[in-house]
Each structure stands twice: as C-alpha cells, then as structure tokens.
mmCIF file of C-alpha atoms in Angstrom:
data_model
loop_
_atom_site.group_PDB
_atom_site.id
_atom_site.type_symbol
_atom_site.label_atom_id
_atom_site.label_comp_id
_atom_site.label_asym_id
_atom_site.label_seq_id
_atom_site.Cartn_x
_atom_site.Cartn_y
_atom_site.Cartn_z
ATOM 1 C CA MET A 800 18.977 -70.167 -82.521
ATOM 2 C CA ASP A 801 20.728 -73.047 -84.161
ATOM 3 C CA ALA A 802 20.806 -76.432 -82.603
ATOM 4 C CA VAL A 803 24.133 -76.889 -81.766
ATOM 5 C CA ARG A 804 24.150 -73.613 -79.695
ATOM 6 C CA LEU A 805 21.132 -74.930 -78.062
ATOM 7 C CA ILE A 806 22.630 -77.774 -77.175
ATOM 8 C CA VAL A 807 25.778 -76.542 -75.921
ATOM 9 C CA THR A 808 23.254 -74.367 -73.531
ATOM 10 C CA SER A 809 21.555 -77.586 -72.364
ATOM 11 C CA ARG A 810 24.776 -78.876 -71.566
ATOM 12 C CA ARG A 811 25.808 -76.205 -69.558
ATOM 13 C CA ALA A 812 22.562 -75.724 -67.734
ATOM 14 C CA LEU A 813 22.247 -79.151 -66.833
ATOM 15 C CA ALA A 814 25.823 -79.142 -65.676
ATOM 16 C CA GLY A 815 25.203 -76.553 -63.367
ATOM 17 C CA SER A 816 21.879 -77.576 -62.081
ATOM 18 C CA ARG A 817 21.636 -78.270 -58.187
ATOM 19 C CA GLY A 818 19.124 -80.332 -56.876
ATOM 20 C CA THR A 819 16.404 -82.679 -58.268
ATOM 21 C CA PRO A 820 13.775 -80.035 -59.157
ATOM 22 C CA GLU A 821 16.458 -78.113 -61.272
ATOM 23 C CA ILE A 822 17.821 -81.147 -62.854
ATOM 24 C CA MET A 823 14.705 -82.607 -63.524
ATOM 25 C CA THR A 824 14.251 -79.271 -65.736
ATOM 26 C CA GLU A 825 16.816 -79.641 -67.466
ATOM 27 C CA VAL A 826 16.544 -83.340 -68.541
ATOM 28 C CA TRP A 827 12.996 -82.302 -69.855
ATOM 29 C CA GLN A 828 14.247 -79.133 -71.673
ATOM 30 C CA ALA A 829 16.988 -81.624 -73.259
ATOM 31 C CA GLN A 830 14.310 -84.090 -74.198
ATOM 32 C CA ALA A 831 12.090 -81.626 -75.591
ATOM 33 C CA LEU A 832 14.947 -80.577 -77.488
ATOM 34 C CA ALA A 833 15.807 -83.673 -78.860
ATOM 35 C CA GLN A 834 12.056 -84.085 -79.898
ATOM 36 C CA ALA A 835 12.181 -80.578 -81.895
ATOM 37 C CA ILE A 836 15.771 -81.536 -83.479
ATOM 38 C CA GLY A 837 14.316 -85.086 -84.507
ATOM 39 C CA SER A 838 11.076 -83.267 -85.685
ATOM 40 C CA ARG A 839 13.223 -80.918 -87.996
ATOM 41 C CA LEU A 840 15.005 -83.819 -89.254
ATOM 42 C CA ALA A 841 12.526 -85.973 -90.086
ATOM 43 C CA VAL A 842 10.864 -83.031 -92.362
ATOM 44 C CA PHE A 843 14.021 -81.514 -93.473
ATOM 45 C CA GLY A 844 17.097 -83.392 -92.631
ATOM 46 C CA PRO A 845 18.614 -85.840 -95.422
ATOM 47 C CA PRO A 846 16.157 -88.574 -96.439
ATOM 48 C CA GLU A 847 18.208 -91.555 -94.903
ATOM 49 C CA LEU A 848 17.782 -90.499 -91.621
ATOM 50 C CA ARG A 849 13.578 -89.364 -91.736
ATOM 51 C CA GLY A 850 12.573 -92.741 -90.058
ATOM 52 C CA GLU A 851 15.079 -92.905 -87.464
ATOM 53 C CA ALA A 852 14.486 -89.080 -87.003
ATOM 54 C CA LEU A 853 10.921 -89.691 -86.504
ATOM 55 C CA GLY A 854 11.255 -92.698 -83.839
ATOM 56 C CA LEU A 855 13.842 -90.070 -81.987
ATOM 57 C CA THR A 856 10.590 -87.642 -81.989
ATOM 58 C CA GLU A 857 8.524 -90.165 -80.512
ATOM 59 C CA LEU A 858 11.170 -90.993 -77.824
ATOM 60 C CA ALA A 859 11.659 -87.804 -76.978
ATOM 61 C CA GLY A 860 8.401 -87.025 -76.253
ATOM 62 C CA ARG A 861 7.824 -90.057 -74.084
ATOM 63 C CA GLY A 862 10.809 -88.755 -72.258
ATOM 64 C CA CYS A 863 8.891 -85.480 -71.912
ATOM 65 C CA GLY A 864 6.056 -87.429 -70.788
ATOM 66 C CA VAL A 865 7.346 -89.095 -68.163
ATOM 67 C CA LEU A 866 8.410 -85.988 -66.021
ATOM 68 C CA GLN A 867 6.303 -83.340 -64.841
ATOM 69 C CA ALA A 868 6.490 -80.117 -67.327
ATOM 70 C CA PRO A 869 8.458 -77.672 -65.640
ATOM 71 C CA GLU A 870 6.994 -74.264 -65.150
ATOM 72 C CA LEU A 871 9.237 -72.179 -67.687
ATOM 73 C CA ALA A 872 9.482 -68.597 -68.080
ATOM 74 C CA ASP A 873 8.358 -66.886 -71.403
ATOM 75 C CA GLY A 874 11.185 -67.406 -73.699
ATOM 76 C CA SER A 875 12.852 -69.847 -71.738
ATOM 77 C CA LEU A 876 11.911 -73.358 -73.306
ATOM 78 C CA ARG A 877 14.735 -74.167 -75.567
ATOM 79 C CA ALA A 878 13.275 -76.101 -78.191
ATOM 80 C CA ALA A 879 10.994 -73.379 -79.378
ATOM 81 C CA GLN A 880 14.032 -71.395 -80.268
ATOM 82 C CA LEU A 881 15.368 -73.781 -82.511
ATOM 83 C CA THR A 882 15.380 -71.979 -86.073
ATOM 84 C CA GLU A 883 18.410 -73.859 -87.572
ATOM 85 C CA LEU A 884 19.289 -77.376 -87.568
ATOM 86 C CA GLY A 885 22.774 -76.272 -89.406
ATOM 87 C CA GLU A 886 24.978 -79.379 -90.491
ATOM 88 C CA ALA A 887 22.941 -82.629 -89.226
ATOM 89 C CA ARG A 888 26.350 -84.559 -88.362
ATOM 90 C CA GLN A 889 27.518 -81.832 -85.711
ATOM 91 C CA ALA A 890 23.860 -81.613 -84.159
ATOM 92 C CA LEU A 891 23.392 -85.306 -83.722
ATOM 93 C CA MET A 892 27.104 -85.436 -82.628
ATOM 94 C CA HIS A 893 26.424 -82.863 -80.172
ATOM 95 C CA LEU A 894 22.730 -83.908 -79.093
ATOM 96 C CA GLY A 895 24.210 -87.716 -78.637
ATOM 97 C CA SER A 896 26.562 -85.930 -75.437
ATOM 98 C CA LEU A 897 23.894 -83.967 -74.163
ATOM 99 C CA LEU A 898 21.277 -87.067 -74.031
ATOM 100 C CA GLY A 899 24.546 -89.524 -72.548
ATOM 101 C CA GLU A 900 24.818 -86.367 -69.852
ATOM 102 C CA VAL A 901 21.118 -86.587 -69.609
ATOM 103 C CA GLY A 902 21.092 -90.244 -68.465
ATOM 104 C CA ILE A 903 23.893 -90.041 -66.278
ATOM 105 C CA ALA A 904 22.314 -87.109 -64.202
ATOM 106 C CA LEU A 905 19.334 -89.293 -64.068
ATOM 107 C CA VAL A 906 21.159 -92.368 -62.786
ATOM 108 C CA GLY A 907 22.151 -89.702 -60.019
ATOM 109 C CA MET A 908 19.183 -88.939 -59.235
ATOM 110 C CA ALA A 909 17.569 -92.417 -59.039
ATOM 111 C CA SER A 910 20.054 -93.769 -56.642
ATOM 112 C CA SER A 911 19.565 -90.820 -54.347
ATOM 113 C CA ALA A 912 15.963 -90.349 -54.465
ATOM 114 C CA ASP A 913 13.994 -90.259 -51.182
ATOM 115 C CA ASP A 914 10.686 -91.860 -52.517
ATOM 116 C CA GLU A 915 9.845 -94.890 -54.985
ATOM 117 C CA ALA A 916 7.658 -92.562 -57.236
ATOM 118 C CA THR A 917 10.945 -90.222 -58.040
ATOM 119 C CA TYR A 918 12.937 -93.664 -58.235
ATOM 120 C CA TRP A 919 10.591 -94.943 -61.190
ATOM 121 C CA GLN A 920 9.915 -91.705 -62.960
ATOM 122 C CA CYS A 921 14.182 -91.286 -63.320
ATOM 123 C CA MET A 922 14.352 -95.198 -64.178
ATOM 124 C CA GLU A 923 11.426 -94.324 -67.158
ATOM 125 C CA ALA A 924 13.107 -91.134 -68.212
ATOM 126 C CA ILE A 925 16.745 -93.049 -67.942
ATOM 127 C CA ASP A 926 15.237 -95.575 -70.785
ATOM 128 C CA ALA A 927 13.664 -92.960 -72.783
ATOM 129 C CA ALA A 928 17.342 -90.855 -72.940
ATOM 130 C CA ASP A 929 18.885 -94.004 -73.413
ATOM 131 C CA GLU A 930 16.982 -95.110 -76.480
ATOM 132 C CA SER A 931 16.833 -91.270 -77.602
ATOM 133 C CA ARG A 932 20.806 -91.593 -78.005
ATOM 134 C CA ASP A 933 20.445 -94.973 -79.571
ATOM 135 C CA ARG A 934 18.511 -93.491 -82.608
ATOM 136 C CA VAL A 935 21.105 -90.598 -82.751
ATOM 137 C CA LEU A 936 23.954 -93.087 -82.746
ATOM 138 C CA GLU A 937 21.989 -94.743 -86.101
ATOM 139 C CA MET A 938 21.789 -91.606 -87.541
ATOM 140 C CA LEU A 939 25.027 -90.897 -87.096
ATOM 141 C CA ARG A 940 26.029 -94.444 -88.658
ATOM 142 C CA ARG A 941 24.089 -94.009 -91.207
ATOM 143 C CA LEU A 942 25.829 -90.700 -92.241
ATOM 144 C CA ALA A 943 28.615 -92.311 -92.106
ATOM 145 C CA ASP A 944 27.399 -95.344 -94.558
ATOM 146 C CA ARG A 945 26.361 -92.617 -96.575
ATOM 147 C CA ASP A 946 29.616 -90.571 -96.963
ATOM 148 C CA GLN A 947 31.320 -93.883 -97.560
ATOM 149 C CA VAL A 948 29.145 -94.813 -100.682
ATOM 150 C CA LEU A 949 29.725 -91.157 -102.096
ATOM 151 C CA PRO A 950 33.238 -91.395 -102.548
ATOM 152 C CA GLU A 951 32.662 -94.728 -104.508
ATOM 153 C CA ARG A 952 30.335 -93.350 -106.568
ATOM 154 C CA GLU A 953 32.639 -90.702 -108.052
ATOM 155 C CA ALA A 954 35.266 -93.104 -108.084
ATOM 156 C CA GLY A 955 33.496 -95.334 -110.233
#
C-alpha cells in the first residue's frame, strides 16, 4: 500500500481511538510508519533528503521504543504494509500532519494521566514525535529549495 493511504488510515484510526490503550496503540503505529517511511526515503528517496530521512528513522524508532509495543493482530502493522512511497513531497506533508496529531493526542493523554509513569512516557513520546515532525519539515524545506534551484538552472 502506498504511504499516503497508510498515513490517512493512521490519521483516521488515531482520531477515532478512545481511551489510553487505544490511543497509545495508534501513536505507536504512527511512529512505526514514520520509521518505515524514513527508512524508505533514506534508501530510495532524493539524495538531498537521505541524511534527514535517516534521522527520522532513528527518532521514530525512539518514539516506538518509549511506548510499550502493542499486541497487534497478524497483518495489522501498518508500517509492514508500506509497499510504495509515492511522491515524496505528498507523503511528507501527510506524515507531518500525522505527527502533529500524534503530539496533540499525547499532550491530552499526559494531562489526564492517572500515574506518573504514563505521564513521563507521554512526555518522552511527545519529544520523539515533535523531533520527527521537525525532520519531516526540514525535508519539505529541502525539497522546496531544490525546486527553486531547478528552474533557475533551466533558465540559465
């Protein structure tokens, strides 16, 4: 399945999740998907994105690591369903939105956490989601810079 479809599926699942366990599962799924997309971009993406893509892979992996891995039914890990990246800019724009929504969901969970362990787990996951989103935004900036340089080279 292509990246944008998986991201849209994750956004819907996150928006529809109720309760801490379900939200945590969707946050973990989103971070795993960000990790898979970063890995794909690092290997197959435009050369100017590869360093940031590696950073995204590491940060999203940290985001998964601070959360307890959910028990998922066979075939329900969205990151494993990624078969095609599609157009990098579109995938990154959607991924940036998903990571922003993940951060918002985590802030809500942290503010209503019943115990200190859940609160700190949310805080670490917020940091990872925010840093992952920063990497995505940097990659979008690099793509925009590249697109501005290309017309100048063609005109010159």
